[in-house]
Amino acid sequence: MSVSAHLAGEAQRILRDNDTGRFIKPSPKQYPHQWNWDAALIALGLATFDLERARAEVRTLLEGQWKDGMVPHIVYHDGPSDYFPTPDFWRSERSAAAPSVPTSGLTQPPVLATAVRAIVERDPDQGAALTFLREVYGKLLAWHRWFYAARDPEGSGVVALIHPWESGMDNSTRFTGALARLTPTDVPTFRRRDQQHVAADERPVAGDYERFMYLIGLYRDWRWDPEALFERAPFLIRDAFTTAILHRANEDLLELATSLGEPTEEIAGWLARTRAGYSALWDEAAGLYFDLDLRAGAPVREDTCATFLALYAGLASEAQAARLAEHLRDPDAYAPDARTRFYLPSAAKSSPYFEPRRYWRGPVWLNINWFLVQGLRRYGYAALAERVVNDTLSLVARSGFAEYYDPRDGSPCGARDFSWSAALVLELL
Ligand code: 2M8
């Protein structure tokens, strides 16, 4: 059997093993519920071999959608487990917009419309594909509308996060400054459970967790009301990463609208708004996109993998793309050298905060590699894209489908048999 056939077989097995019957868990033990962008990336991988199961994953995630359009970041279909936070920590029911199923009160990067487009386009039975699309289209549109209304009420074109978890890159070095400025008071009592399955030095530090919980405590007291959250959240960052994913998802949503004969003006308006606003994040001297910390009133001058998402979204000019490609080839920043052997470290090696095994502060993540590959291909950097594909496949071949990898030696970190690693390898093969 070829290496690719073996990897594909393993990847499919992992997705099947992590399938609870209703949704696919991100990993066997560490994450026993349904996560938002995990589900979308999993659906993309499923769409390479089982369209019906891919559609089911999308439908199940959307069962958690709030009445105001938000698709939450965790859906607790089966109630509490040994994962913390449990539903009673979120108290989503304090919001009149919450659904009947318990969920978190935050959202996550909106990859879902992109996955739905792949599911629809790959279906040889276009009649069935359009029936599915009609079922979910309005829900996707409502979520994107919520993003612009709730997280960009000022109309900047760049959506803001109220919690690091919304980026999916929880303890990224780009949040270190904003988290350090918080003074957690009245933190609800909690006990971390994330270190029971994964080594403590591969997880966020205690100070970060305390701040994650402090923010949740505040927001649930404000009944998860989007207006209050935007006005008062002590953590509010206009995020280059989520906005790039949203922009790309809007491109896909526009295509889907066209195939249904639905109006496209509103989506075209969002695309124009983000195209105009995103350029404000570009720092010409650094040659990077930086988030804007609205509470500090200053750019977040941290060099992380988030900067490359502009390629995925087509938001960079050719000249900006060339600067980003140059940066990718710089061994002090991201390129493999004596210190690291694999693309793409999640934070630049030159960052004083770089930690090669600690979660989002340095390890390689396969979803980020997948976004990067799409972006490099979009701008014609084919050789660089192939290098990232090769690194991704060699990581998996040597260390299995880990949650993340140490970029120095490719050793596995975090959970094992991780669903989106499996799904995205299927996409890349
Ligand atoms: C991680 O986040 C959760 C909280 O949402 C956690 O640490 O418990 C992140 O890597 C996030 O991006 C991911 O969606 C989630 C499940 O894989 O785990």
Coordinates of C-alpha atoms and ligand atoms in Angstrom, one line a residue:
M1 CA 0.0 0.0 0.0
S2 CA 1.3 3.5 -0.8
V3 CA 2.1 5.9 2.0
S4 CA -0.8 8.2 0.8
A5 CA -3.3 5.3 0.8
H6 CA -2.1 4.3 4.3
L7 CA -2.5 7.9 5.7
A8 CA -5.9 8.3 4.1
G9 CA -7.1 5.0 5.6
E10 CA -5.8 6.1 9.1
A11 CA -7.4 9.5 8.7
Q12 CA -10.8 8.0 7.9
R13 CA -10.5 5.6 10.8
I14 CA -9.9 8.4 13.2
L15 CA -12.9 10.3 12.0
R16 CA -15.0 7.2 12.3
D17 CA -13.6 6.4 15.8
N18 CA -14.3 10.0 17.0
D19 CA -17.8 9.9 15.7
T20 CA -20.4 9.9 18.6
G21 CA -23.2 9.1 16.1
R22 CA -24.4 12.7 16.2
F23 CA -21.2 14.7 15.9
I24 CA -17.5 14.1 15.6
K25 CA -15.4 14.9 18.7
P26 CA -12.2 16.8 18.1
S27 CA -10.3 14.0 19.8
P28 CA -11.1 10.9 21.8
K29 CA -10.8 12.2 25.3
Q30 CA -9.6 15.8 25.6
Y31 CA -12.6 17.4 23.7
P32 CA -15.8 15.4 24.1
H33 CA -18.2 18.0 22.7
Q34 CA -18.8 19.6 19.3
W35 CA -16.6 22.6 18.5
N36 CA -17.4 25.1 15.8
W37 CA -14.5 25.4 13.5
D38 CA -13.4 21.8 14.2
A39 CA -16.8 20.7 12.9
A40 CA -16.4 22.8 9.7
L41 CA -12.9 21.5 9.0
I42 CA -14.0 17.9 9.8
A43 CA -16.9 18.4 7.3
L44 CA -14.4 19.4 4.7
G45 CA -12.4 16.2 5.2
L46 CA -15.6 14.1 5.3
A47 CA -16.6 15.6 2.0
T48 CA -13.7 13.8 0.4
F49 CA -15.3 10.4 1.1
D50 CA -18.7 10.6 2.7
L51 CA -20.9 13.6 1.7
E52 CA -23.9 12.5 3.7
R53 CA -21.9 12.4 6.9
A54 CA -20.4 15.8 6.0
R55 CA -23.9 17.3 5.7
A56 CA -24.9 15.7 9.0
E57 CA -21.9 17.4 10.7
V58 CA -23.0 20.8 9.4
R59 CA -26.7 20.3 10.5
T60 CA -25.7 19.2 14.0
L61 CA -23.5 22.2 14.5
L62 CA -26.3 24.5 13.4
E63 CA -28.6 23.0 16.0
G64 CA -26.6 25.2 18.4
Q65 CA -27.2 28.4 16.5
W66 CA -28.5 31.3 18.6
K67 CA -31.7 33.2 17.7
D68 CA -29.6 36.3 16.9
G69 CA -27.5 34.3 14.4
M70 CA -24.4 33.5 16.4
V71 CA -23.1 30.0 15.9
P72 CA -21.5 29.2 19.3
H73 CA -18.0 27.8 19.8
I74 CA -19.0 24.7 21.7
V75 CA -22.3 22.8 21.5
Y76 CA -22.9 20.4 24.4
H77 CA -25.3 18.0 22.7
D78 CA -24.9 15.4 25.4
G79 CA -24.8 17.7 28.4
P80 CA -21.8 18.0 30.8
S81 CA -18.7 15.7 30.8
D82 CA -15.3 15.7 32.4
Y83 CA -14.4 18.7 30.1
F84 CA -14.3 22.1 31.8
P85 CA -16.0 24.5 31.4
T86 CA -19.3 22.6 31.8
P87 CA -22.6 24.2 30.5
D88 CA -23.4 25.6 34.0
F89 CA -20.2 27.6 33.9
W90 CA -21.4 29.4 30.7
R91 CA -25.0 29.9 31.7
S92 CA -26.0 30.5 28.1
E93 CA -29.6 30.3 29.1
R94 CA -29.2 33.8 30.7
S95 CA -29.5 35.1 27.1
A96 CA -33.0 35.2 25.5
A97 CA -31.2 34.4 22.2
A98 CA -29.8 31.1 23.4
P99 CA -31.1 27.8 21.9
S100 CA -32.5 24.9 23.9
V101 CA -29.3 22.9 23.6
P102 CA -26.6 24.1 26.1
T103 CA -23.7 26.0 24.4
S104 CA -20.8 28.3 25.1
G105 CA -21.5 32.1 24.8
L106 CA -18.6 32.8 22.4
T107 CA -18.2 32.1 18.7
Q108 CA -15.2 30.8 16.6
P109 CA -13.7 31.5 13.1
P110 CA -16.5 31.0 10.5
V111 CA -15.1 28.3 8.2
L112 CA -18.5 26.7 7.8
A113 CA -19.7 28.4 4.6
T114 CA -16.4 27.4 3.0
A115 CA -17.0 23.8 4.0
V116 CA -20.6 23.9 2.8
R117 CA -19.5 25.2 -0.6
A118 CA -17.1 22.2 -0.9
I119 CA -19.9 19.8 0.1
V120 CA -22.2 21.3 -2.5
E121 CA -19.8 21.5 -5.3
R122 CA -18.4 17.9 -4.9
D123 CA -21.8 16.3 -4.9
P124 CA -22.5 14.5 -8.2
D125 CA -26.2 14.8 -7.4
Q126 CA -26.7 18.5 -7.8
G127 CA -30.4 18.2 -7.0
A128 CA -29.6 16.8 -3.6
A129 CA -26.8 19.3 -3.1
L130 CA -29.2 22.3 -3.7
T131 CA -31.8 20.9 -1.3
F132 CA -29.1 20.7 1.4
L133 CA -27.9 24.2 0.5
R134 CA -31.5 25.6 0.8
E135 CA -31.8 24.1 4.2
V136 CA -28.6 25.7 5.6
Y137 CA -28.1 28.9 3.5
G138 CA -30.2 31.2 5.6
K139 CA -28.5 30.1 8.8
L140 CA -25.0 30.8 7.3
L141 CA -26.2 34.2 6.1
A142 CA -27.6 35.0 9.6
W143 CA -24.3 34.1 11.3
H144 CA -22.3 36.3 9.0
R145 CA -24.8 39.1 9.5
W146 CA -24.4 38.7 13.2
F147 CA -20.6 39.0 12.9
Y148 CA -20.8 42.3 11.2
A149 CA -23.6 43.7 13.5
A150 CA -22.3 42.3 16.8
R151 CA -18.6 42.4 16.3
D152 CA -18.1 45.3 14.0
P153 CA -20.9 47.8 14.9
E154 CA -18.6 50.6 13.9
G155 CA -18.4 49.4 10.4
S156 CA -14.6 49.1 10.2
G157 CA -14.7 45.9 8.1
V158 CA -12.6 44.1 10.7
V159 CA -14.5 42.0 13.3
A160 CA -13.5 42.1 17.0
L161 CA -13.0 39.3 19.5
I162 CA -14.2 39.5 23.1
H163 CA -12.2 36.5 24.3
P164 CA -9.0 34.7 23.0
W165 CA -11.0 31.5 22.6
E166 CA -13.0 33.1 19.8
S167 CA -9.9 33.1 17.6
G168 CA -9.4 29.4 18.2
M169 CA -5.7 30.3 18.9
D170 CA -6.4 30.5 22.7
N171 CA -3.0 31.4 24.2
S172 CA -1.4 32.9 21.1
T173 CA 1.5 35.3 21.7
R174 CA -0.6 38.0 20.1
F175 CA -2.9 38.0 23.1
T176 CA -0.2 38.1 25.8
G177 CA -0.1 41.9 26.1
A178 CA -3.9 42.3 26.3
L179 CA -4.3 39.4 28.8
A180 CA -1.5 40.9 30.9
R181 CA -3.3 44.2 31.2
L182 CA -6.4 42.5 32.7
T183 CA -6.7 42.4 36.5
P184 CA -8.9 39.4 37.2
T185 CA -11.2 40.1 40.1
D186 CA -14.2 38.0 41.3
V187 CA -13.0 35.1 39.2
P188 CA -15.7 32.4 39.5
T189 CA -14.4 29.3 41.3
F190 CA -13.1 26.7 38.8
R191 CA -11.0 23.7 38.5
R192 CA -9.0 23.1 35.3
R193 CA -9.6 19.7 33.7
D194 CA -7.5 20.1 30.6
Q195 CA -4.3 18.7 32.1
Q196 CA -5.8 15.3 32.9
H197 CA -5.2 14.1 29.3
V198 CA -2.4 16.4 28.1
A199 CA 1.0 17.4 29.7
A200 CA 0.8 20.7 31.6
D201 CA 3.7 22.2 29.6
E202 CA 1.8 21.7 26.4
R203 CA -1.2 23.7 27.7
P204 CA -1.8 27.4 28.5
V205 CA -0.2 28.7 31.8
A206 CA -2.4 29.2 34.9
G207 CA -2.4 33.0 34.5
D208 CA -4.0 32.7 31.0
Y209 CA -6.6 30.2 32.3
E210 CA -7.5 32.5 35.1
R211 CA -8.1 35.3 32.7
F212 CA -10.1 33.1 30.3
M213 CA -12.4 32.3 33.2
Y214 CA -12.5 35.8 34.5
L215 CA -13.8 37.0 31.1
I216 CA -16.5 34.3 30.9
G217 CA -17.6 35.3 34.5
L218 CA -18.1 38.9 33.4
Y219 CA -19.9 38.1 30.2
R220 CA -22.4 35.7 31.8
D221 CA -23.2 38.4 34.3
W222 CA -24.0 40.6 31.3
R223 CA -26.3 37.9 30.0
W224 CA -24.2 37.4 26.8
D225 CA -25.8 40.6 25.4
P226 CA -23.8 41.5 22.3
E227 CA -24.2 45.3 22.7
A228 CA -23.1 45.2 26.3
L229 CA -20.2 42.9 25.4
F230 CA -18.9 45.2 22.7
E231 CA -19.3 48.3 24.9
R232 CA -17.8 46.9 28.0
A233 CA -15.6 43.9 27.3
P234 CA -12.1 44.6 28.8
F235 CA -10.7 42.4 26.1
L236 CA -11.6 43.7 22.6
I237 CA -9.3 43.0 19.6
R238 CA -10.0 43.6 15.9
D239 CA -8.7 40.3 14.6
A240 CA -6.9 39.9 11.3
F241 CA -7.3 36.1 11.5
T242 CA -11.0 35.7 12.1
T243 CA -11.7 38.5 9.6
A244 CA -9.7 36.8 6.9
I245 CA -11.6 33.6 7.5
L246 CA -14.9 35.5 7.4
H247 CA -14.0 37.3 4.2
R248 CA -13.1 34.0 2.5
A249 CA -16.3 32.5 3.8
N250 CA -18.2 35.5 2.3
E251 CA -16.7 34.8 -1.1
D252 CA -18.0 31.3 -0.8
L253 CA -21.4 32.4 0.5
L254 CA -21.7 34.7 -2.5
E255 CA -21.2 31.8 -4.8
L256 CA -23.7 29.8 -2.9
A257 CA -26.2 32.7 -3.0
T258 CA -25.8 32.9 -6.8
S259 CA -26.4 29.2 -7.3
L260 CA -29.7 29.5 -5.3
G261 CA -30.7 32.7 -7.1
E262 CA -30.7 34.5 -3.7
P263 CA -29.8 38.3 -3.5
T264 CA -26.1 39.0 -3.3
E265 CA -26.0 42.7 -2.5
E266 CA -25.6 42.3 1.3
I267 CA -22.7 39.9 0.9
A268 CA -21.0 42.0 -1.7
G269 CA -21.3 44.9 0.7
W270 CA -19.5 42.9 3.5
L271 CA -16.8 42.0 1.0
A272 CA -16.3 45.6 0.0
R273 CA -16.3 46.7 3.7
T274 CA -13.7 44.2 4.7
R275 CA -11.5 44.8 1.7
A276 CA -11.4 48.5 2.5
G277 CA -10.9 48.1 6.3
Y278 CA -8.4 45.2 6.2
S279 CA -5.6 47.3 4.7
A280 CA -5.5 49.4 7.9
L281 CA -4.0 46.3 9.6
W282 CA -1.0 46.3 7.3
D283 CA 2.3 47.6 8.8
E284 CA 4.5 48.6 5.9
A285 CA 7.7 48.7 8.0
A286 CA 7.2 45.2 9.4
G287 CA 5.6 43.8 6.3
L288 CA 3.0 42.1 8.4
Y289 CA -0.7 42.4 9.3
F290 CA -1.3 43.2 13.0
D291 CA -4.5 43.0 15.0
L292 CA -5.8 46.2 16.6
D293 CA -6.3 46.2 20.3
L294 CA -9.3 48.5 20.7
R295 CA -8.9 48.8 24.5
A296 CA -5.2 49.7 24.3
G297 CA -5.9 51.8 21.2
A298 CA -2.8 50.3 19.5
P299 CA -1.8 47.6 17.0
V300 CA -0.7 44.3 18.5
R301 CA 2.9 44.2 17.2
E302 CA 3.3 40.4 17.6
D303 CA 4.4 38.2 14.7
T304 CA 2.3 35.1 14.5
C305 CA 0.9 32.7 11.8
A306 CA -2.3 34.8 11.8
T307 CA -0.6 37.3 9.5
F308 CA -0.6 34.8 6.6
L309 CA -4.3 34.4 6.5
A310 CA -4.6 37.5 4.3
L311 CA -3.3 35.2 1.5
Y312 CA -6.1 32.6 2.2
A313 CA -8.7 35.4 1.9
G314 CA -7.1 37.1 -1.1
L315 CA -6.9 40.4 1.0
A316 CA -3.2 41.1 0.3
S317 CA -2.0 43.0 -2.8
E318 CA 0.7 41.3 -4.9
A319 CA 3.3 43.4 -3.2
Q320 CA 2.0 42.6 0.3
A321 CA 1.9 38.9 -0.7
A322 CA 5.5 39.1 -1.8
R323 CA 6.5 40.6 1.6
L324 CA 4.7 37.8 3.4
A325 CA 6.4 35.1 1.2
E326 CA 9.8 36.7 1.9
H327 CA 8.9 36.5 5.6
L328 CA 8.0 32.8 5.3
R329 CA 11.5 32.2 3.8
D330 CA 13.2 34.0 6.7
P331 CA 14.8 31.4 9.0
D332 CA 14.8 33.9 12.0
A333 CA 11.0 34.1 11.6
Y334 CA 9.4 30.9 10.2
A335 CA 11.6 29.0 7.7
P336 CA 13.2 25.7 8.7
D337 CA 16.8 25.9 9.8
A338 CA 19.0 24.4 12.6
R339 CA 16.3 25.4 15.2
T340 CA 13.2 24.2 13.5
R341 CA 12.6 21.7 10.8
F342 CA 8.9 22.1 9.8
Y343 CA 6.5 24.7 8.6
L344 CA 4.7 26.5 10.1
P345 CA 5.5 27.5 13.6
S346 CA 2.4 29.2 15.1
A347 CA 4.5 32.1 16.4
A348 CA 7.7 33.6 15.0
K349 CA 10.9 32.0 16.3
S350 CA 12.1 35.6 16.9
S351 CA 9.3 36.3 19.4
P352 CA 10.4 36.5 23.0
Y353 CA 7.3 34.5 23.8
F354 CA 8.0 31.7 21.4
E355 CA 7.5 28.3 23.1
P356 CA 7.8 25.3 20.7
R357 CA 5.6 22.9 22.7
R358 CA 3.1 25.2 24.4
Y359 CA -0.2 25.1 22.4
W360 CA -0.6 28.1 20.2
R361 CA 2.7 29.8 21.1
G362 CA 5.0 28.0 18.7
P363 CA 3.8 24.5 17.7
V364 CA 2.8 23.6 14.1
W365 CA -1.0 23.2 13.7
L366 CA -2.3 21.4 10.6
N367 CA -5.3 23.7 10.1
I368 CA -3.0 26.6 9.9
N369 CA -0.8 24.8 7.4
W370 CA -4.0 24.0 5.4
F371 CA -5.0 27.7 5.3
L372 CA -1.4 28.6 4.3
V373 CA -1.3 26.2 1.5
Q374 CA -4.6 27.5 0.1
G375 CA -3.3 31.1 0.4
L376 CA 0.1 30.4 -1.3
R377 CA -1.6 28.6 -4.2
R378 CA -4.0 31.5 -4.6
Y379 CA -1.1 33.9 -5.1
G380 CA 1.0 31.5 -7.3
Y381 CA 3.6 30.5 -4.7
A382 CA 3.4 26.9 -5.8
A383 CA 6.8 25.7 -4.6
L384 CA 6.3 27.2 -1.2
A385 CA 2.9 25.6 -1.0
E386 CA 4.3 22.2 -1.9
R387 CA 6.9 22.5 0.8
V388 CA 4.2 23.1 3.4
V389 CA 2.2 20.2 2.1
N390 CA 5.3 17.9 2.3
D391 CA 6.1 19.1 5.8
T392 CA 2.5 18.4 6.8
L393 CA 2.5 14.9 5.4
S394 CA 5.9 14.1 6.9
L395 CA 4.8 15.2 10.4
V396 CA 1.8 12.9 10.2
A397 CA 3.8 10.0 8.8
R398 CA 6.4 10.2 11.6
S399 CA 4.2 11.3 14.5
G400 CA 0.6 10.4 13.7
F401 CA -2.5 12.7 13.6
A402 CA -1.6 14.8 16.6
E403 CA -3.3 18.0 17.8
Y404 CA -0.1 19.9 17.2
Y405 CA 3.6 19.3 16.7
D406 CA 6.9 20.6 18.1
P407 CA 8.5 22.4 15.1
R408 CA 12.0 21.5 16.2
D409 CA 11.8 17.7 15.8
G410 CA 8.2 17.1 14.7
S411 CA 7.3 15.2 17.9
P412 CA 3.6 15.0 18.7
C413 CA 2.0 17.4 21.3
G414 CA -1.5 17.7 22.8
A415 CA -4.2 15.2 22.1
R416 CA -3.6 12.2 19.7
D417 CA -6.0 11.0 16.9
F418 CA -7.1 14.6 16.4
S419 CA -10.0 15.0 14.0
W420 CA -9.1 18.1 12.1
S421 CA -5.6 16.8 11.5
A422 CA -7.1 13.7 10.0
A423 CA -9.7 15.7 8.0
L424 CA -7.2 18.1 6.5
V425 CA -4.7 15.4 5.5
L426 CA -7.6 13.9 3.5
E427 CA -8.0 17.3 1.9
L428 CA -4.3 17.7 1.1
L429 CA -3.7 14.2 -0.2
Ligands
2M8_1 C1 -8.9 24.5 21.9 O1 -9.7 25.3 22.7 C2 -10.5 24.8 23.8 C3 -11.4 25.9 24.2 O2 -12.3 26.3 23.2 C4 -9.7 24.3 24.9 O3 -8.5 24.6 25.0 O4 -10.3 23.7 25.8 C5 -8.4 25.3 20.7 O5 -7.3 24.7 20.0 C6 -9.6 25.5 19.7 O6 -9.1 26.2 18.5 C7 -10.2 24.2 19.3 O7 -11.4 24.5 18.5 C8 -10.6 23.4 20.5 C9 -11.1 22.0 20.2 O8 -10.2 21.4 19.3 O9 -9.5 23.3 21.4

